[in-house]
Coordinates of C-alpha atoms in Angstrom, one line a residue:
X1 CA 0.0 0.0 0.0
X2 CA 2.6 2.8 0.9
X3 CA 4.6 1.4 -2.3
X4 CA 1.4 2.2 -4.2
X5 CA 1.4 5.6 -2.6
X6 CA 5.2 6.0 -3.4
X7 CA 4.6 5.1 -6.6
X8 CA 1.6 7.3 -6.9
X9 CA 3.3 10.7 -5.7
X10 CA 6.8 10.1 -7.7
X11 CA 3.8 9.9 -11.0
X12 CA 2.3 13.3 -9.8
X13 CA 5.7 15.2 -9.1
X14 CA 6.4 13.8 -12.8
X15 CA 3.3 15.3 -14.2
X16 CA 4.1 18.7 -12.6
X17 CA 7.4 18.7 -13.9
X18 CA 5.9 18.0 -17.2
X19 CA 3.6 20.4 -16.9
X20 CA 5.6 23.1 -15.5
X21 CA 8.0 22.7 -18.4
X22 CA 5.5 23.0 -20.9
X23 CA 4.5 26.3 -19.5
X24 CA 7.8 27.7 -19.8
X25 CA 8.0 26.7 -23.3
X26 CA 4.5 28.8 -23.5
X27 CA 6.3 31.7 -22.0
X28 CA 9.8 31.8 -24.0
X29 CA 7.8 31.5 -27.1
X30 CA 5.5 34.1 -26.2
X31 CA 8.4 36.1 -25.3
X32 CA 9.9 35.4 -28.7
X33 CA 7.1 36.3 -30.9
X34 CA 5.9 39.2 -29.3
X35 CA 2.7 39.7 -27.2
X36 CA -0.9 38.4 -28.4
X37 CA -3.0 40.5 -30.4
X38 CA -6.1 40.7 -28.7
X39 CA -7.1 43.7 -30.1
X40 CA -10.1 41.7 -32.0
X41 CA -10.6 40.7 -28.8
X42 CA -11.1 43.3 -26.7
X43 CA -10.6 47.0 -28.5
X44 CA -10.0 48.6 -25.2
X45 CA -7.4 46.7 -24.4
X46 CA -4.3 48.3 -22.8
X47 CA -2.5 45.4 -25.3
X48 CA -3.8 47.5 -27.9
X49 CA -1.2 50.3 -27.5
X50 CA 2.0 47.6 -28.1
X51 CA 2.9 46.6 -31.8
X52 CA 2.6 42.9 -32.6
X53 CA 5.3 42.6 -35.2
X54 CA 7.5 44.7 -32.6
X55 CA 10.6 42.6 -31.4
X56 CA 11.1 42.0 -27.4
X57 CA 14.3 43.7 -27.1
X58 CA 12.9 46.9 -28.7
X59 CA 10.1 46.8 -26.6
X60 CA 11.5 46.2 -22.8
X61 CA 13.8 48.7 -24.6
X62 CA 11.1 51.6 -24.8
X63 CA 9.4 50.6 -22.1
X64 CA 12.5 51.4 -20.2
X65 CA 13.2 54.7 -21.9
X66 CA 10.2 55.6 -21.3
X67 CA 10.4 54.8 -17.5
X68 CA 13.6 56.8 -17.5
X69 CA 12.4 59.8 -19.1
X70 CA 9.1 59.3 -16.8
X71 CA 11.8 59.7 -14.1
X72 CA 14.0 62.8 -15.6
X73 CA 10.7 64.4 -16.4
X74 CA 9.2 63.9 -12.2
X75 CA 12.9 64.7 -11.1
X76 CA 13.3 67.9 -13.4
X77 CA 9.6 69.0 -12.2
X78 CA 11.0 68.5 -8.5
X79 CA 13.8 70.3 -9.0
X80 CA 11.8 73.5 -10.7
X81 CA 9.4 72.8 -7.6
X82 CA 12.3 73.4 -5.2
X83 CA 13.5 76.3 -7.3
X84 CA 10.7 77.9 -6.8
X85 CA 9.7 77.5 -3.4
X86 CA 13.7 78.3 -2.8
X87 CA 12.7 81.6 -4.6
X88 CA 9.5 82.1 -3.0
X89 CA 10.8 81.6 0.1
X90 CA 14.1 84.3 -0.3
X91 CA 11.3 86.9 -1.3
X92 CA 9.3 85.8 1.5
X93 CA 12.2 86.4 4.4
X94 CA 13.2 89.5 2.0
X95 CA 10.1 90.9 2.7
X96 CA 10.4 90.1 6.2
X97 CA 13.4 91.3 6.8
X98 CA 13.0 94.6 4.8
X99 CA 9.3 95.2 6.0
X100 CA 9.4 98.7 4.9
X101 CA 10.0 101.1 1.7
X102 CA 12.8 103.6 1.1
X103 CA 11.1 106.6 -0.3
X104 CA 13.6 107.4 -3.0
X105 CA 13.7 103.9 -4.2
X106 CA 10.8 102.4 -3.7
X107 CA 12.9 99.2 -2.5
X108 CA 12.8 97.1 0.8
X109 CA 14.5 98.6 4.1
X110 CA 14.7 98.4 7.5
X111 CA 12.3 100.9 9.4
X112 CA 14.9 103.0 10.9
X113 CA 16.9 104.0 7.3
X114 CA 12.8 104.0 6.0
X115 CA 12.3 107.1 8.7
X116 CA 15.6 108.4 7.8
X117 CA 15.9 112.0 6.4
X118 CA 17.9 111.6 3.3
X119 CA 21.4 113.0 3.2
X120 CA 21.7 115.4 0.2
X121 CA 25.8 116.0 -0.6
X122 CA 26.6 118.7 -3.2
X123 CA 28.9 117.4 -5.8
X124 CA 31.3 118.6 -8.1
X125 CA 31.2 117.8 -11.6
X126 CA 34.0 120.0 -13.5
X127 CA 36.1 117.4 -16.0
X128 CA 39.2 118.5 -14.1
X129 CA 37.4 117.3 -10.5
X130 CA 36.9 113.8 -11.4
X131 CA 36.1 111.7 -10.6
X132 CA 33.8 112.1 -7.9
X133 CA 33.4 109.7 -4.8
X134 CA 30.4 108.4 -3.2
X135 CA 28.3 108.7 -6.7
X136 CA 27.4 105.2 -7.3
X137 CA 25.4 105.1 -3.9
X138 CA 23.3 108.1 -4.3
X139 CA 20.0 107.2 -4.6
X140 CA 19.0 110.4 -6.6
X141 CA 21.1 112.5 -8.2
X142 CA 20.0 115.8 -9.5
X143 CA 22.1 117.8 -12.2
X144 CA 21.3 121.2 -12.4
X145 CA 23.6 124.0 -15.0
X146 CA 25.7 126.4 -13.0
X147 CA 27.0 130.3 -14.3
X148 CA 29.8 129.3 -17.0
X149 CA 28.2 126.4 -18.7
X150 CA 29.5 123.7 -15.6
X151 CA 27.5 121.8 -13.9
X152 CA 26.8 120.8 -10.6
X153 CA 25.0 117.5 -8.8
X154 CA 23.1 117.1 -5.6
X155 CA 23.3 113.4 -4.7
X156 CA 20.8 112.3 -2.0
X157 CA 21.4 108.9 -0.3
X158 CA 18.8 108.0 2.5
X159 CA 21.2 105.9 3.9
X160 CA 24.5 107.3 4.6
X161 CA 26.3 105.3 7.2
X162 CA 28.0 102.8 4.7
X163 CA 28.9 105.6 1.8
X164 CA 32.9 106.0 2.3
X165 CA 34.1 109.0 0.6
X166 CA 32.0 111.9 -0.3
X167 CA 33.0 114.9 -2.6
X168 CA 34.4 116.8 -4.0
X169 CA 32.1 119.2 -2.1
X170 CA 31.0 122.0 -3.4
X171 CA 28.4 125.2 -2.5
X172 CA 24.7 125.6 -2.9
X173 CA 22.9 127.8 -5.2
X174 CA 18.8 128.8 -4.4
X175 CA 17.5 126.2 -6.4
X176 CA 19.5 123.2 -4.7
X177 CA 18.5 125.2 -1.2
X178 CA 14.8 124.6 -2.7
X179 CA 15.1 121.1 -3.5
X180 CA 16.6 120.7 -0.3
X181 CA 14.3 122.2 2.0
X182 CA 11.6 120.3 0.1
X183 CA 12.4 116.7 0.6
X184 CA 13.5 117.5 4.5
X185 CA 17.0 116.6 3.1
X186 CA 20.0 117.4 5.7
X187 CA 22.3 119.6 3.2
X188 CA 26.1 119.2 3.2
X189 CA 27.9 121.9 1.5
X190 CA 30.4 124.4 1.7
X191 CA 28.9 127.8 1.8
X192 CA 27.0 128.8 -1.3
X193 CA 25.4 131.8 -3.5
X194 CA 24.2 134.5 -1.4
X195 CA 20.3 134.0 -2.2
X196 CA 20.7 130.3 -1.7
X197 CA 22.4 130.5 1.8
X198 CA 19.5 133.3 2.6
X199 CA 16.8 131.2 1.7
X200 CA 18.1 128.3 4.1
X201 CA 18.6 131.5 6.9
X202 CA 14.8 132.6 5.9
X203 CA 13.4 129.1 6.6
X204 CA 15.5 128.6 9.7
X205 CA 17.1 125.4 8.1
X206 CA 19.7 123.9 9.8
X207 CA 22.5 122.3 7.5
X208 CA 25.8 120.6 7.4
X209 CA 28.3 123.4 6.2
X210 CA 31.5 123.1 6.2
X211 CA 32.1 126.6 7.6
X212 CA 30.3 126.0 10.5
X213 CA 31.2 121.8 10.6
X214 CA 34.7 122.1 9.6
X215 CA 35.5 118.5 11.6
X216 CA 33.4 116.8 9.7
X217 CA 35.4 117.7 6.7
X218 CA 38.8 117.6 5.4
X219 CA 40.8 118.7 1.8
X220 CA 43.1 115.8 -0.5
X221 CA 45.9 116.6 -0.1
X222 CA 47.3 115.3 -3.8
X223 CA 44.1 117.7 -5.0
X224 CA 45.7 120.5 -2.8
X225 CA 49.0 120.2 -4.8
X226 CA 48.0 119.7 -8.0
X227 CA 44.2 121.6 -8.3
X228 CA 42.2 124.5 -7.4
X229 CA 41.3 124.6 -3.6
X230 CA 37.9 124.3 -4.5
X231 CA 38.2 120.5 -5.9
X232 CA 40.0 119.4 -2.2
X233 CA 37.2 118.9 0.1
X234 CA 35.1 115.5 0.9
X235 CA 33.5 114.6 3.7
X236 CA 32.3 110.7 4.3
X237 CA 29.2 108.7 5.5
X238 CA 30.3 108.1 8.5
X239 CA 31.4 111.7 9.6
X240 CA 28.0 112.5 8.6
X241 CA 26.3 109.3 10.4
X242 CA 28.3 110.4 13.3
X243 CA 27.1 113.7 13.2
X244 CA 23.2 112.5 12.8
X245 CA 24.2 109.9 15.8
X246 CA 25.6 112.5 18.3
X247 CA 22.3 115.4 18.0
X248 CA 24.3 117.8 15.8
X249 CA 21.3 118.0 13.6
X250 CA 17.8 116.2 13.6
X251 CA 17.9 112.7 12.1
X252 CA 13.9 112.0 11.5
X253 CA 11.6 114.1 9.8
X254 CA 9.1 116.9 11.2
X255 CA 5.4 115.8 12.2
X256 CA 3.4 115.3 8.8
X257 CA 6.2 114.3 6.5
X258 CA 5.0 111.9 3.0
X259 CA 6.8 111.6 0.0
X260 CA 4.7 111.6 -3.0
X261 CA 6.8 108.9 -5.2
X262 CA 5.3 106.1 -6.2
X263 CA 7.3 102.8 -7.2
X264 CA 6.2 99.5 -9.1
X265 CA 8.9 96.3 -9.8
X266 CA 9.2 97.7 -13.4
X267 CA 8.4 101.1 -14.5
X268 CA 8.6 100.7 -18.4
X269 CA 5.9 102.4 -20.3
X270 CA 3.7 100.5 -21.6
X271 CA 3.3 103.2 -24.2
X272 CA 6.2 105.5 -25.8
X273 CA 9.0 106.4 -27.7
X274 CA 12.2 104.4 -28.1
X275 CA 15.0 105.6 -25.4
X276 CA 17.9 103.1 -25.7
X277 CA 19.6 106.9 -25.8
X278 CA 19.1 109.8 -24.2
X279 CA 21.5 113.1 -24.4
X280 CA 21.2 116.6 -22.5
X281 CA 22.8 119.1 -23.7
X282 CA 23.6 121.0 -20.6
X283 CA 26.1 123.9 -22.3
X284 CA 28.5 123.7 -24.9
X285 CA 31.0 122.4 -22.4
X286 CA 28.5 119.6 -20.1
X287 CA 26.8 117.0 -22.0
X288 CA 25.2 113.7 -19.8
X289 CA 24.1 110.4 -21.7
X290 CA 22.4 107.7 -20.6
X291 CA 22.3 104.6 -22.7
X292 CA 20.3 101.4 -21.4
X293 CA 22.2 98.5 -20.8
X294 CA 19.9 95.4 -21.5
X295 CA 21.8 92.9 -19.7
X296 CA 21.4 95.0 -16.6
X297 CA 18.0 96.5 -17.4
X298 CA 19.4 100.1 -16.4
X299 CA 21.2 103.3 -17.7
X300 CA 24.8 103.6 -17.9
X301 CA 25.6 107.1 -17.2
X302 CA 28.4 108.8 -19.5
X303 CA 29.6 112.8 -18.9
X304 CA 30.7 114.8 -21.7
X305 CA 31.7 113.2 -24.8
X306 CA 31.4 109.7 -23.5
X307 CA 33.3 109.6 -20.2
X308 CA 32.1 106.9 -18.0
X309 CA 30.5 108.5 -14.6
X310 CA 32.7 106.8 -12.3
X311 CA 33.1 106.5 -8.7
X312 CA 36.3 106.7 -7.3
X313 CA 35.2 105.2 -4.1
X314 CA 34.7 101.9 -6.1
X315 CA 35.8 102.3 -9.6
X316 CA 32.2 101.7 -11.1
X317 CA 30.0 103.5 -13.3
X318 CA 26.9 104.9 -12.4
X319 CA 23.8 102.9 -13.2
X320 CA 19.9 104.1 -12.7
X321 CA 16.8 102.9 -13.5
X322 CA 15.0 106.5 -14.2
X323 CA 15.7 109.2 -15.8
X324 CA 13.6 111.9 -15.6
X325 CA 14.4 115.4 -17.6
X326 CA 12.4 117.9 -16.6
X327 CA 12.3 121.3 -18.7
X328 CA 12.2 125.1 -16.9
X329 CA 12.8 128.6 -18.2
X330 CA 16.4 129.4 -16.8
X331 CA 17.6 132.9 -15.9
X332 CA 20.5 135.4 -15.1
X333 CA 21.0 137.1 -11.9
X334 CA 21.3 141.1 -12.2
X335 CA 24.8 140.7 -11.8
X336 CA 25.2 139.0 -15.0
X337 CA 26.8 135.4 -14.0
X338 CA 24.5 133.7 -11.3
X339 CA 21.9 131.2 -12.6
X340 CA 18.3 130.9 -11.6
X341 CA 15.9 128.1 -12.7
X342 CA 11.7 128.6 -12.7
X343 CA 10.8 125.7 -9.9
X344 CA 7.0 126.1 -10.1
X345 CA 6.5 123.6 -12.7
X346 CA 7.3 122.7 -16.5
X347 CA 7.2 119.8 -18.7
X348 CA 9.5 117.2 -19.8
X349 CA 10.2 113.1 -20.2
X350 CA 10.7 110.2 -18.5
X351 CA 12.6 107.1 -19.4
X352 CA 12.8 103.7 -18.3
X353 CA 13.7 100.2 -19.4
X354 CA 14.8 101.8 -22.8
X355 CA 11.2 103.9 -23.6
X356 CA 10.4 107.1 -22.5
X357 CA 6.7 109.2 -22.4
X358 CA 6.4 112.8 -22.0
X359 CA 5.1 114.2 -18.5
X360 CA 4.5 117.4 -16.5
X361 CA 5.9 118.0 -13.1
X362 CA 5.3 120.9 -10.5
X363 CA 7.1 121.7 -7.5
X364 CA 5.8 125.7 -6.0
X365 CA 6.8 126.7 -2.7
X366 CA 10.3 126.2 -1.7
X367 CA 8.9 123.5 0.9
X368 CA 7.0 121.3 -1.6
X369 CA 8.4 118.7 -3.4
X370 CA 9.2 117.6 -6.5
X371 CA 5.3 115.7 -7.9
X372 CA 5.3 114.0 -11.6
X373 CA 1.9 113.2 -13.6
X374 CA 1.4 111.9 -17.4
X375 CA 0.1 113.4 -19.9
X376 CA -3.6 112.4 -18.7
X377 CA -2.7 113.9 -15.3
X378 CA -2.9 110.2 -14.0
X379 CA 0.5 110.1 -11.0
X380 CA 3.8 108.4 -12.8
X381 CA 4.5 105.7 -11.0
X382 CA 8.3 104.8 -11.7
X383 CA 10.7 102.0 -11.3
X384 CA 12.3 100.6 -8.3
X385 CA 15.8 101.7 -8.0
X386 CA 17.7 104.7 -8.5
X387 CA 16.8 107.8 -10.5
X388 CA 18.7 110.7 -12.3
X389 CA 17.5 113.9 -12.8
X390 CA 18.4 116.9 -15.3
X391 CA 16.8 120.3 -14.3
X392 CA 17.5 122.5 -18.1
X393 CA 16.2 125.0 -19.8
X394 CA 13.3 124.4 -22.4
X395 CA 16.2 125.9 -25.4
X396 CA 18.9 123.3 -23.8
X397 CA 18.9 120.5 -26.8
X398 CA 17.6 117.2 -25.6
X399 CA 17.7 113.9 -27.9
X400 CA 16.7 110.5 -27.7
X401 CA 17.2 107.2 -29.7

């Protein structure tokens, strides 16, 4: 009996065998030849979507590529995802850690430089005076014709404690006393035109001169030897910080203070003529261009015939993102050499991003500010970033490309 049973399970592990083999002879085959074509069969079929005639190797072969470029695409699309989160997240703790505006730029800052009142340095711009230091960190700078054809430049920076350098400092004339006084802007300056250090007296507006600050001061001594006096004298940020710090002058603005600028991410017109170029004709002798770098997405800022504006402090060149040139009736003092410049309002352009639109601006009483509107009288609302201004006379040649 258990031979019988012996007998019987050595026939049944045969037949399995047998049976077992067979199938695998089912499988290599099929594996051979291709999968069935059951489309007949069943049209919706996923077996539908895999060529008969196609040869194994081809197939695990695009099955595999496509598995790997499944994979490249779900690993590029992670890293895009992290990319932008990453991004996301460096404008989010930006934003947190500059929770406030700077009125001149219209960029993040930190609430105490956002209170700041902005410093305003008079600058000297004769050819033989360059270059000047301290330029490239302005965050306004306002060019304004002087008696003789020359220049000068008022360069605001509303924060000053990191500027090294600053100069060569030169006087004040009314206008840059108006400006001044308008934007709450603690003036540093040595002396000025009679009218424009009466208007300062007439307002009781306290300043930074050097005849009455002379330690916050000092003269070059290489500019001593080899140049006028007048092309010696620089102050810095931090004499100037220092002075804010220690009470010498107020550092926050009176009760009721605003700045009217507005700021958006990019201030291109959506509307307006091409400005890759833009020239002003100051005199005969001072010519300012501007030509828009595209890599940068600003101006480069050239003095007379194409001389880089550079900063000695740094070696670079003045970049800005606006460029606003606003047109006045200029004038001659009775005594036949001062300058004086119409400040109530006028017309003129603006330029960003390589276009420019004409506007109006108006400014009035020696404590108003500067204001800008379009043509529709709608506000201009300008770039973020720093801005350059050219105060000329409506006969002063102006060009554009």
């Amino acid at each position: 009996m258990r031979g019988d049973m012996k007998m019987g399970s050595k026939k049944l592990l045969i037949l399995v065998a047998v049976l077992f083999v067979a199938a695998a002879a089912l499988v290599i085959t099929a594996v051979a030849h291709g999968p069935i074509d059951r489309k007949a069969e069943d049209p919706s079929s996923e077996m539908t979507k895999v060529s008969v005639t196609a040869p194994a190797e081809e197939t695990e072969s695009s099955e595999i590529s496509d598995n790997l470029e499944e994979s490249s695409q779900a690993e590029v699309e992670e890293v895009e995802s992290s990319a932008i989160e990453e991004t996301e997240s460096s404008a989010l703790e930006e934003a947190e850690s500059y929770p406030y505006t700077d009125p001149l730029t219209g960029m993040g800052c930190s609430e105490d430089i956002a209170s700041n009142r902005p410093v305003a340095a008079m600058l000297n711009t004769i050819g033989e005076a360059l270059p000047q230091s301290g330029c490239s960190d302005a965050d306004i700078l306002i060019e304004i014709p002087e008696e003789g054809g020359i220049t000068r430049i008022m360069g605001l920076f509303q924060d000053v404690s990191k500027v090294g350098s600053i100069g060569t400092i030169r006087s004040t004339r009314r206008y840059y006393s108006e400006i001044a006084i308008g934007m709450d802007a603690i003036l540093c300056h040595a002396g000025g035109s009679e009218d424009g250090v009466s208007l300062l007296e007439d307002y009781g507006y306290a300043t930074l001169n050097q005849f009455t600050h002379p330690d916050l001061y000092w003269r070059d001594q290489w500019r001593l030897e080899n140049l006028a006096v007048e092309h010696s004298l620089y102050t810095s940020g931090a004499n100037i910080q220092g002075a804010i710090d220690s009470g010498v002058i107020n550092k926050t603005h009176y009760d009721g203070y605003s700045f009217p600028w507005t700021f958006t991410k990019d201030g291109t017109p959506q509307e307006g003529d091409s400005a890759v170029s833009l020239t002003a004709q100051f005199s005969s002798y001072k010519r300012t261009t501007f030509d828009y770098d595209q890599t940068s997405g600003d101006y480069a800022v050239y003095f007379f015939d194409g001389q880089p504006y550079l900063d000695a402090n740094n070696g670079q060149q003045v970049h800005v993102e606006n460029v606003l040139i606003l047109q006045t009736t200029q004038y001659t003092y009775e005594d036949g050499v001062h300058q004086g410049f119409d400040l109530t309002s006028g017309s003129g352009y603006y330029a960003c991003g390589g276009k420019m639109i004409p506007i109006y601006w108006s400014k009035g009483d020696p404590t108003a500010q500067f204001t800008f509107t379009k043509q529709d009288g709608s506000p201009l609302t300008m770039g973020e970033g720093k801005t350059y201004i050219c105060l000329m006379d409506y006969s002063a040649p102006f060009g554009h490309e």
